[in-house]
mmCIF file of C-alpha atoms in Angstrom:
data_model
loop_
_atom_site.group_PDB
_atom_site.id
_atom_site.type_symbol
_atom_site.label_atom_id
_atom_site.label_comp_id
_atom_site.label_asym_id
_atom_site.label_seq_id
_atom_site.Cartn_x
_atom_site.Cartn_y
_atom_site.Cartn_z
ATOM 1 C CA UNK A 295 15.007 3.280 13.064
ATOM 2 C CA UNK A 296 14.585 3.497 9.287
ATOM 3 C CA UNK A 297 11.641 1.695 7.705
ATOM 4 C CA UNK A 298 12.423 -1.574 5.916
ATOM 5 C CA UNK A 299 9.221 -1.470 3.856
ATOM 6 C CA UNK A 300 9.873 -1.731 0.125
ATOM 7 C CA UNK A 301 8.599 1.329 -1.701
ATOM 8 C CA UNK A 302 7.091 0.848 -5.134
ATOM 9 C CA UNK A 303 9.251 1.705 -8.110
ATOM 10 C CA UNK A 304 7.435 4.490 -9.914
ATOM 11 C CA UNK A 305 7.351 5.011 -13.642
ATOM 12 C CA UNK A 306 7.211 8.634 -14.765
ATOM 13 C CA UNK A 307 3.559 8.508 -15.833
ATOM 14 C CA UNK A 308 2.557 7.035 -12.445
ATOM 15 C CA UNK A 309 3.674 10.107 -10.464
ATOM 16 C CA UNK A 310 0.250 11.880 -10.426
ATOM 17 C CA UNK A 311 -1.260 8.677 -9.029
ATOM 18 C CA UNK A 312 1.515 8.361 -6.439
ATOM 19 C CA UNK A 313 0.949 11.984 -5.355
ATOM 20 C CA UNK A 314 -2.756 11.302 -4.867
ATOM 21 C CA UNK A 315 -2.104 8.124 -2.880
ATOM 22 C CA UNK A 316 0.413 9.987 -0.689
ATOM 23 C CA UNK A 317 -2.188 12.669 -0.051
ATOM 24 C CA UNK A 318 -4.751 10.040 0.969
ATOM 25 C CA UNK A 319 -2.282 8.513 3.421
ATOM 26 C CA UNK A 320 -1.443 11.923 4.910
ATOM 27 C CA UNK A 321 -5.133 12.738 5.421
ATOM 28 C CA UNK A 322 -5.698 9.351 7.050
ATOM 29 C CA UNK A 323 -2.793 9.874 9.464
ATOM 30 C CA UNK A 324 -3.891 13.411 10.382
ATOM 31 C CA UNK A 325 -7.450 12.212 10.978
ATOM 32 C CA UNK A 326 -6.227 9.481 13.318
ATOM 33 C CA UNK A 327 -3.991 11.912 15.239
ATOM 34 C CA UNK A 328 -6.834 14.398 15.715
ATOM 35 C CA UNK A 329 -9.600 11.834 16.115
ATOM 36 C CA UNK A 330 -11.583 13.226 13.164
ATOM 37 C CA UNK A 331 -13.907 11.162 10.966
ATOM 38 C CA UNK A 332 -12.963 11.744 7.314
ATOM 39 C CA UNK A 333 -13.980 8.317 6.046
ATOM 40 C CA UNK A 334 -16.298 9.766 3.392
ATOM 41 C CA UNK A 335 -13.612 12.082 1.991
ATOM 42 C CA UNK A 336 -11.099 9.213 1.951
ATOM 43 C CA UNK A 337 -13.581 6.978 0.106
ATOM 44 C CA UNK A 338 -14.022 9.684 -2.530
ATOM 45 C CA UNK A 339 -10.272 10.127 -2.924
ATOM 46 C CA UNK A 340 -9.700 6.364 -3.129
ATOM 47 C CA UNK A 341 -12.386 6.110 -5.817
ATOM 48 C CA UNK A 342 -10.619 8.913 -7.674
ATOM 49 C CA UNK A 343 -7.314 7.029 -7.342
ATOM 50 C CA UNK A 344 -8.852 3.889 -8.873
ATOM 51 C CA UNK A 345 -10.326 5.974 -11.691
ATOM 52 C CA UNK A 346 -6.999 7.747 -12.303
ATOM 53 C CA UNK A 347 -5.110 4.437 -12.379
ATOM 54 C CA UNK A 348 -7.614 3.086 -14.905
ATOM 55 C CA UNK A 349 -7.313 6.205 -17.058
ATOM 56 C CA UNK A 350 -3.506 6.081 -17.009
ATOM 57 C CA UNK A 351 -3.145 2.397 -17.867
ATOM 58 C CA UNK A 352 -5.876 2.377 -20.505
ATOM 59 C CA UNK A 353 -4.172 5.093 -22.561
ATOM 60 C CA UNK A 354 -0.485 4.193 -22.432
ATOM 61 C CA UNK A 355 1.663 4.979 -25.448
ATOM 62 C CA UNK A 356 3.843 2.217 -26.939
ATOM 63 C CA UNK A 357 6.942 3.629 -25.236
ATOM 64 C CA UNK A 358 5.105 3.699 -21.881
ATOM 65 C CA UNK A 359 4.003 0.083 -22.343
ATOM 66 C CA UNK A 360 7.660 -0.738 -22.939
ATOM 67 C CA UNK A 361 8.447 0.807 -19.545
ATOM 68 C CA UNK A 362 5.799 -1.399 -17.913
ATOM 69 C CA UNK A 363 7.127 -4.481 -19.743
ATOM 70 C CA UNK A 364 10.607 -3.723 -18.374
ATOM 71 C CA UNK A 365 9.453 -2.977 -14.822
ATOM 72 C CA UNK A 366 11.973 -4.637 -12.447
ATOM 73 C CA UNK A 367 9.172 -6.087 -10.319
ATOM 74 C CA UNK A 368 7.202 -7.505 -13.216
ATOM 75 C CA UNK A 369 6.719 -11.275 -12.667
ATOM 76 C CA UNK A 370 9.381 -13.385 -14.364
ATOM 77 C CA UNK A 371 9.297 -16.855 -15.895
ATOM 78 C CA UNK A 372 10.227 -18.554 -12.618
ATOM 79 C CA UNK A 373 7.681 -16.442 -10.707
ATOM 80 C CA UNK A 374 4.890 -17.637 -12.976
ATOM 81 C CA UNK A 375 6.075 -21.247 -13.046
ATOM 82 C CA UNK A 376 6.207 -21.462 -9.260
ATOM 83 C CA UNK A 377 2.796 -19.772 -8.954
ATOM 84 C CA UNK A 378 0.838 -21.878 -11.465
ATOM 85 C CA UNK A 379 2.341 -25.376 -11.233
ATOM 86 C CA UNK A 380 1.642 -28.228 -8.815
ATOM 87 C CA UNK A 381 5.186 -29.576 -9.174
ATOM 88 C CA UNK A 382 8.295 -28.162 -10.829
ATOM 89 C CA UNK A 383 11.758 -29.572 -11.466
ATOM 90 C CA UNK A 384 14.275 -27.391 -13.238
ATOM 91 C CA UNK A 385 16.625 -29.173 -15.659
ATOM 92 C CA UNK A 386 20.048 -27.840 -16.566
ATOM 93 C CA UNK A 387 22.558 -28.058 -19.370
ATOM 94 C CA UNK A 388 22.574 -28.300 -23.160
ATOM 95 C CA UNK A 389 24.598 -31.579 -23.117
ATOM 96 C CA UNK A 390 27.307 -29.675 -24.911
ATOM 97 C CA UNK A 391 29.070 -28.233 -21.893
ATOM 98 C CA UNK A 392 26.966 -25.150 -21.144
ATOM 99 C CA UNK A 393 24.105 -24.181 -18.845
ATOM 100 C CA UNK A 394 22.697 -20.739 -19.501
ATOM 101 C CA UNK A 395 20.976 -19.056 -16.506
ATOM 102 C CA UNK A 396 19.288 -16.556 -18.866
ATOM 103 C CA UNK A 397 17.050 -19.314 -20.232
ATOM 104 C CA UNK A 398 15.503 -21.712 -17.718
ATOM 105 C CA UNK A 399 13.371 -24.792 -18.200
ATOM 106 C CA UNK A 400 12.184 -28.054 -16.781
ATOM 107 C CA UNK A 401 9.279 -30.424 -16.256
ATOM 108 C CA UNK A 402 6.165 -29.547 -14.288
ATOM 109 C CA UNK A 403 2.563 -30.450 -13.591
ATOM 110 C CA UNK A 404 -0.082 -27.922 -14.591
ATOM 111 C CA UNK A 405 -3.453 -28.808 -13.043
ATOM 112 C CA UNK A 406 -2.142 -32.365 -12.753
ATOM 113 C CA UNK A 407 -0.963 -32.548 -16.363
ATOM 114 C CA UNK A 408 2.743 -33.154 -17.148
ATOM 115 C CA UNK A 409 4.205 -30.331 -19.244
ATOM 116 C CA UNK A 410 7.585 -28.879 -20.145
ATOM 117 C CA UNK A 411 8.014 -25.179 -19.326
ATOM 118 C CA UNK A 412 10.857 -22.930 -20.386
ATOM 119 C CA UNK A 413 11.531 -19.243 -20.766
ATOM 120 C CA UNK A 414 13.862 -16.287 -20.474
ATOM 121 C CA UNK A 415 14.790 -15.276 -16.941
ATOM 122 C CA UNK A 416 15.733 -11.724 -15.974
ATOM 123 C CA UNK A 417 17.028 -10.663 -12.572
ATOM 124 C CA UNK A 418 15.396 -8.624 -9.822
ATOM 125 C CA UNK A 419 18.363 -6.299 -9.153
ATOM 126 C CA UNK A 420 21.645 -5.403 -10.803
ATOM 127 C CA UNK A 421 23.589 -8.299 -9.284
ATOM 128 C CA UNK A 422 20.912 -10.827 -10.263
ATOM 129 C CA UNK A 423 20.589 -9.308 -13.726
ATOM 130 C CA UNK A 424 24.320 -9.623 -14.310
ATOM 131 C CA UNK A 425 24.126 -13.296 -13.269
ATOM 132 C CA UNK A 426 21.185 -13.823 -15.644
ATOM 133 C CA UNK A 427 22.770 -11.672 -18.387
ATOM 134 C CA UNK A 428 19.642 -9.481 -18.323
ATOM 135 C CA UNK A 429 17.612 -12.307 -19.840
ATOM 136 C CA UNK A 430 19.742 -12.388 -23.006
ATOM 137 C CA UNK A 431 20.298 -16.059 -23.777
ATOM 138 C CA UNK A 432 23.467 -17.556 -25.228
ATOM 139 C CA UNK A 433 23.622 -20.324 -27.858
ATOM 140 C CA UNK A 434 23.807 -22.829 -24.997
ATOM 141 C CA UNK A 435 20.502 -21.500 -23.698
ATOM 142 C CA UNK A 436 18.726 -22.114 -26.989
ATOM 143 C CA UNK A 437 20.300 -25.553 -27.292
ATOM 144 C CA UNK A 438 19.163 -26.363 -23.766
ATOM 145 C CA UNK A 439 15.665 -25.208 -24.713
ATOM 146 C CA UNK A 440 15.668 -27.466 -27.773
ATOM 147 C CA UNK A 441 16.870 -30.416 -25.700
ATOM 148 C CA UNK A 442 13.939 -29.903 -23.322
ATOM 149 C CA UNK A 443 11.489 -29.580 -26.208
ATOM 150 C CA UNK A 444 12.781 -32.815 -27.729
ATOM 151 C CA UNK A 445 12.239 -34.436 -24.334
ATOM 152 C CA UNK A 446 8.668 -33.091 -24.263
ATOM 153 C CA UNK A 447 7.994 -34.399 -27.769
ATOM 154 C CA UNK A 448 9.382 -37.833 -26.939
ATOM 155 C CA UNK A 449 7.107 -38.256 -23.930
ATOM 156 C CA UNK A 450 4.023 -36.477 -25.296
ATOM 157 C CA UNK A 451 4.147 -33.460 -22.967
ATOM 158 C CA UNK A 452 2.855 -30.057 -24.137
ATOM 159 C CA UNK A 453 5.440 -27.272 -24.333
ATOM 160 C CA UNK A 454 4.806 -23.887 -22.681
ATOM 161 C CA UNK A 455 7.322 -21.122 -23.380
ATOM 162 C CA UNK A 456 7.573 -17.708 -21.709
ATOM 163 C CA UNK A 457 9.209 -14.887 -23.656
ATOM 164 C CA UNK A 458 10.892 -12.023 -21.799
ATOM 165 C CA UNK A 459 14.129 -10.788 -23.356
ATOM 166 C CA UNK A 460 15.495 -7.643 -25.012
ATOM 167 C CA UNK A 461 17.164 -10.008 -27.504
ATOM 168 C CA UNK A 462 19.677 -12.826 -27.759
ATOM 169 C CA UNK A 463 23.134 -12.194 -26.344
ATOM 170 C CA UNK A 464 25.096 -10.341 -29.036
ATOM 171 C CA UNK A 465 28.586 -10.764 -27.607
ATOM 172 C CA UNK A 466 31.574 -11.944 -29.642
ATOM 173 C CA UNK A 467 31.652 -15.224 -27.734
ATOM 174 C CA UNK A 468 28.006 -15.854 -28.593
ATOM 175 C CA UNK A 469 28.771 -15.416 -32.273
ATOM 176 C CA UNK A 470 31.787 -17.719 -31.978
ATOM 177 C CA UNK A 471 29.561 -20.382 -30.405
ATOM 178 C CA UNK A 472 26.978 -20.140 -33.178
ATOM 179 C CA UNK A 473 24.194 -17.881 -31.918
ATOM 180 C CA UNK A 474 22.517 -17.533 -35.308
ATOM 181 C CA UNK A 475 22.682 -21.267 -36.004
ATOM 182 C CA UNK A 476 21.258 -22.152 -32.580
ATOM 183 C CA UNK A 477 18.237 -19.883 -33.048
ATOM 184 C CA UNK A 478 17.706 -20.956 -36.676
ATOM 185 C CA UNK A 479 17.842 -24.612 -35.647
ATOM 186 C CA UNK A 480 15.144 -24.016 -33.014
ATOM 187 C CA UNK A 481 12.938 -22.227 -35.534
ATOM 188 C CA UNK A 482 13.112 -25.186 -37.917
ATOM 189 C CA UNK A 483 12.759 -27.915 -35.351
ATOM 190 C CA UNK A 484 9.819 -26.384 -33.451
ATOM 191 C CA UNK A 485 7.715 -26.648 -36.622
ATOM 192 C CA UNK A 486 8.035 -30.438 -36.689
ATOM 193 C CA UNK A 487 7.186 -31.192 -33.042
ATOM 194 C CA UNK A 488 4.017 -33.238 -32.498
ATOM 195 C CA UNK A 489 2.942 -31.878 -29.112
ATOM 196 C CA UNK A 490 0.968 -28.659 -28.447
ATOM 197 C CA UNK A 491 3.176 -25.562 -28.155
ATOM 198 C CA UNK A 492 1.917 -22.373 -26.493
ATOM 199 C CA UNK A 493 4.169 -19.308 -26.396
ATOM 200 C CA UNK A 494 3.402 -16.382 -24.082
ATOM 201 C CA UNK A 495 5.071 -12.969 -24.116
ATOM 202 C CA UNK A 496 5.153 -12.060 -20.420
ATOM 203 C CA UNK A 497 7.331 -8.955 -20.683
ATOM 204 C CA UNK A 498 9.651 -7.859 -23.456
ATOM 205 C CA UNK A 499 9.847 -9.940 -26.609
ATOM 206 C CA UNK A 500 12.854 -8.815 -28.586
ATOM 207 C CA UNK A 501 14.146 -9.947 -31.985
ATOM 208 C CA UNK A 502 15.519 -13.439 -32.705
ATOM 209 C CA UNK A 503 16.092 -13.913 -28.991
ATOM 210 C CA UNK A 504 12.322 -14.141 -28.583
ATOM 211 C CA UNK A 505 11.749 -16.153 -31.763
ATOM 212 C CA UNK A 506 14.197 -18.835 -30.607
ATOM 213 C CA UNK A 507 11.453 -20.163 -28.319
ATOM 214 C CA UNK A 508 8.546 -18.453 -30.074
ATOM 215 C CA UNK A 509 7.315 -20.879 -32.742
ATOM 216 C CA UNK A 510 4.054 -22.328 -31.474
ATOM 217 C CA UNK A 511 0.455 -23.230 -32.150
ATOM 218 C CA UNK A 512 -0.716 -20.241 -30.129
ATOM 219 C CA UNK A 513 0.959 -16.941 -29.319
ATOM 220 C CA UNK A 514 -0.403 -15.249 -26.199
ATOM 221 C CA UNK A 515 0.639 -11.881 -24.827
ATOM 222 C CA UNK A 516 -0.027 -9.882 -21.679
ATOM 223 C CA UNK A 517 -1.603 -6.546 -22.559
ATOM 224 C CA UNK A 518 1.325 -4.422 -21.331
ATOM 225 C CA UNK A 519 3.978 -6.622 -22.930
ATOM 226 C CA UNK A 520 5.754 -5.766 -26.174
ATOM 227 C CA UNK A 521 6.965 -7.879 -29.095
ATOM 228 C CA UNK A 522 9.312 -6.353 -31.635
ATOM 229 C CA UNK A 523 11.908 -7.064 -34.307
ATOM 230 C CA UNK A 524 14.353 -4.709 -32.540
ATOM 231 C CA UNK A 525 14.237 -2.561 -29.439
ATOM 232 C CA UNK A 526 12.999 0.998 -30.081
ATOM 233 C CA UNK A 527 16.373 2.312 -28.896
ATOM 234 C CA UNK A 528 18.242 0.146 -31.422
ATOM 235 C CA UNK A 529 15.794 1.053 -34.174
ATOM 236 C CA UNK A 530 16.176 4.789 -33.477
ATOM 237 C CA UNK A 531 19.965 4.468 -33.450
ATOM 238 C CA UNK A 532 19.914 2.696 -36.813
ATOM 239 C CA UNK A 533 17.367 4.902 -38.595
ATOM 240 C CA UNK A 534 18.044 8.327 -37.109
ATOM 241 C CA UNK A 535 21.420 7.840 -35.408
ATOM 242 C CA UNK A 536 19.710 9.065 -32.249
ATOM 243 C CA UNK A 537 18.519 6.727 -29.452
ATOM 244 C CA UNK A 538 16.529 9.618 -27.964
ATOM 245 C CA UNK A 539 13.997 9.073 -30.755
ATOM 246 C CA UNK A 540 13.046 5.692 -29.260
ATOM 247 C CA UNK A 541 9.438 6.799 -28.504
ATOM 248 C CA UNK A 542 8.984 7.670 -32.195
ATOM 249 C CA UNK A 543 10.432 4.293 -33.160
ATOM 250 C CA UNK A 544 8.136 2.510 -30.692
ATOM 251 C CA UNK A 545 5.114 4.039 -32.439
ATOM 252 C CA UNK A 546 6.348 3.023 -35.887
ATOM 253 C CA UNK A 547 7.364 -0.533 -34.925
ATOM 254 C CA UNK A 548 3.819 -1.569 -33.837
ATOM 255 C CA UNK A 549 5.041 -3.332 -30.716
ATOM 256 C CA UNK A 550 1.898 -3.453 -28.565
ATOM 257 C CA UNK A 551 -0.427 -6.406 -28.087
ATOM 258 C CA UNK A 552 -3.261 -4.646 -29.949
ATOM 259 C CA UNK A 553 -0.998 -3.793 -32.891
ATOM 260 C CA UNK A 554 0.099 -7.423 -33.188
ATOM 261 C CA UNK A 555 -3.460 -8.713 -32.818
ATOM 262 C CA UNK A 556 -4.558 -6.440 -35.670
ATOM 263 C CA UNK A 557 -1.642 -7.676 -37.794
ATOM 264 C CA UNK A 558 -2.703 -11.306 -37.270
ATOM 265 C CA UNK A 559 0.483 -12.277 -35.422
ATOM 266 C CA UNK A 560 -1.015 -12.585 -31.953
ATOM 267 C CA UNK A 561 -3.758 -15.080 -31.059
ATOM 268 C CA UNK A 562 -4.891 -13.780 -27.663
ATOM 269 C CA UNK A 563 -4.329 -10.814 -25.355
ATOM 270 C CA UNK A 564 -4.228 -11.539 -21.620
ATOM 271 C CA UNK A 565 -5.770 -8.794 -19.488
ATOM 272 C CA UNK A 566 -3.484 -7.608 -16.690
ATOM 273 C CA UNK A 567 -4.529 -6.509 -13.190
ATOM 274 C CA UNK A 568 -5.117 -2.750 -12.921
ATOM 275 C CA UNK A 569 -1.699 -1.128 -12.720
ATOM 276 C CA UNK A 570 0.103 -3.939 -14.535
ATOM 277 C CA UNK A 571 1.104 -7.497 -13.654
ATOM 278 C CA UNK A 572 3.602 -6.231 -11.067
ATOM 279 C CA UNK A 573 0.748 -4.562 -9.148
ATOM 280 C CA UNK A 574 -0.914 -7.937 -8.461
ATOM 281 C CA UNK A 575 1.330 -10.867 -9.475
ATOM 282 C CA UNK A 576 -0.992 -13.467 -7.920
ATOM 283 C CA UNK A 577 -3.933 -12.331 -10.047
ATOM 284 C CA UNK A 578 -1.722 -12.140 -13.147
ATOM 285 C CA UNK A 579 -0.574 -15.728 -12.532
ATOM 286 C CA UNK A 580 -4.186 -16.886 -12.167
ATOM 287 C CA UNK A 581 -5.110 -15.246 -15.479
ATOM 288 C CA UNK A 582 -2.135 -16.903 -17.172
ATOM 289 C CA UNK A 583 -2.903 -20.340 -15.747
ATOM 290 C CA UNK A 584 -6.566 -20.287 -16.779
ATOM 291 C CA UNK A 585 -5.694 -19.084 -20.292
ATOM 292 C CA UNK A 586 -3.035 -21.770 -20.749
ATOM 293 C CA UNK A 587 -5.435 -24.499 -19.607
ATOM 294 C CA UNK A 588 -8.162 -23.281 -21.981
ATOM 295 C CA UNK A 589 -5.766 -23.258 -24.944
ATOM 296 C CA UNK A 590 -4.296 -26.641 -24.015
ATOM 297 C CA UNK A 591 -7.778 -28.123 -23.922
ATOM 298 C CA UNK A 592 -8.487 -26.855 -27.458
ATOM 299 C CA UNK A 593 -5.141 -27.942 -28.905
ATOM 300 C CA UNK A 594 -5.327 -31.383 -27.326
ATOM 301 C CA UNK A 595 -8.409 -32.165 -29.431
ATOM 302 C CA UNK A 596 -6.312 -31.922 -32.613
ATOM 303 C CA UNK A 597 -4.101 -34.633 -34.068
ATOM 304 C CA UNK A 598 -0.327 -34.034 -34.248
ATOM 305 C CA UNK A 599 -0.575 -33.608 -38.023
ATOM 306 C CA UNK A 600 -3.371 -31.037 -37.661
ATOM 307 C CA UNK A 601 -1.295 -29.075 -35.157
ATOM 308 C CA UNK A 602 1.763 -29.117 -37.412
ATOM 309 C CA UNK A 603 -0.293 -27.983 -40.402
ATOM 310 C CA UNK A 604 -1.916 -25.147 -38.445
ATOM 311 C CA UNK A 605 1.448 -24.068 -37.006
ATOM 312 C CA UNK A 606 2.956 -23.974 -40.488
ATOM 313 C CA UNK A 607 0.066 -21.995 -41.971
ATOM 314 C CA UNK A 608 0.065 -19.584 -39.040
ATOM 315 C CA UNK A 609 3.595 -18.464 -39.831
ATOM 316 C CA UNK A 610 3.197 -18.634 -43.625
ATOM 317 C CA UNK A 611 0.363 -16.119 -43.338
ATOM 318 C CA UNK A 612 2.542 -13.546 -41.548
ATOM 319 C CA UNK A 613 4.074 -10.702 -43.493
ATOM 320 C CA UNK A 614 1.435 -10.506 -46.224
ATOM 321 C CA UNK A 615 1.737 -7.252 -48.181
ATOM 322 C CA UNK A 616 0.042 -5.494 -51.071
ATOM 323 C CA UNK A 617 1.742 -3.683 -53.932
ATOM 324 C CA UNK A 618 0.033 -0.443 -54.920
ATOM 325 C CA UNK A 619 0.562 0.613 -58.557
ATOM 326 C CA UNK A 620 2.447 3.893 -58.975
#
């Protein structure tokens, strides 16, 4: 009878680690069959596996971090919401005739505190991804998000957004329905909201699709997430007419958490469990919850006007450049 156990999905740079772990398992099975004590050798190999995993994930290139950010088993918005909240009620519809499954949201309690949570939602497999449009939200999704944020502002509930999208849906229908206007409207309106807004990049933050729910008092980011003006593949196709040069584009775009922290765009990097958030989703959720609570506590001490002023200045300070004389 074939095994029903789910095997981990391996990224190319994880193969040496997988080979070592397979070897450990083979030695363990042989030892049990022959009644031989190899516990000391197994301990040494397991220690080597931990060391190798640490070495691999501490020296990932930008393109490799993009692979981790896109991992199909990386926790999604709904995974995190269900893991960190006491209560959760999803709300649907933009009150204009659409309900976009690529962008979800609703009301929740976080450590007993009422909040509004919303974010991009990708699928787990091909069928689910097609239903969720691969996390690429339509204009109705951004209008639904704004409706929920208005609700949060009206009732004094902090807003927590989770960014995980390759970009907004770029189909003809999306353009006909006003994709650019919907995102631009959100950008403007999020600046005027009185309540605390915390935005967290949990996977892939791409282009205006990410910015449509990305204007906040604090921008947080998991260490293996990426945040970029365009996907490396799109950038390579535009600049070099060759998508195969995506790794080169990923280096140039400065898409990693450390790049963005150095540029003053990112406020805080969230450490992931060894091997990425998908390796230990429960621990990743705990890290996210504690970080959100700490930031909420700090932001709640400010007045609405102070928060609006800081939010405005935060974005005004982005994109500073120097002109060097010829």
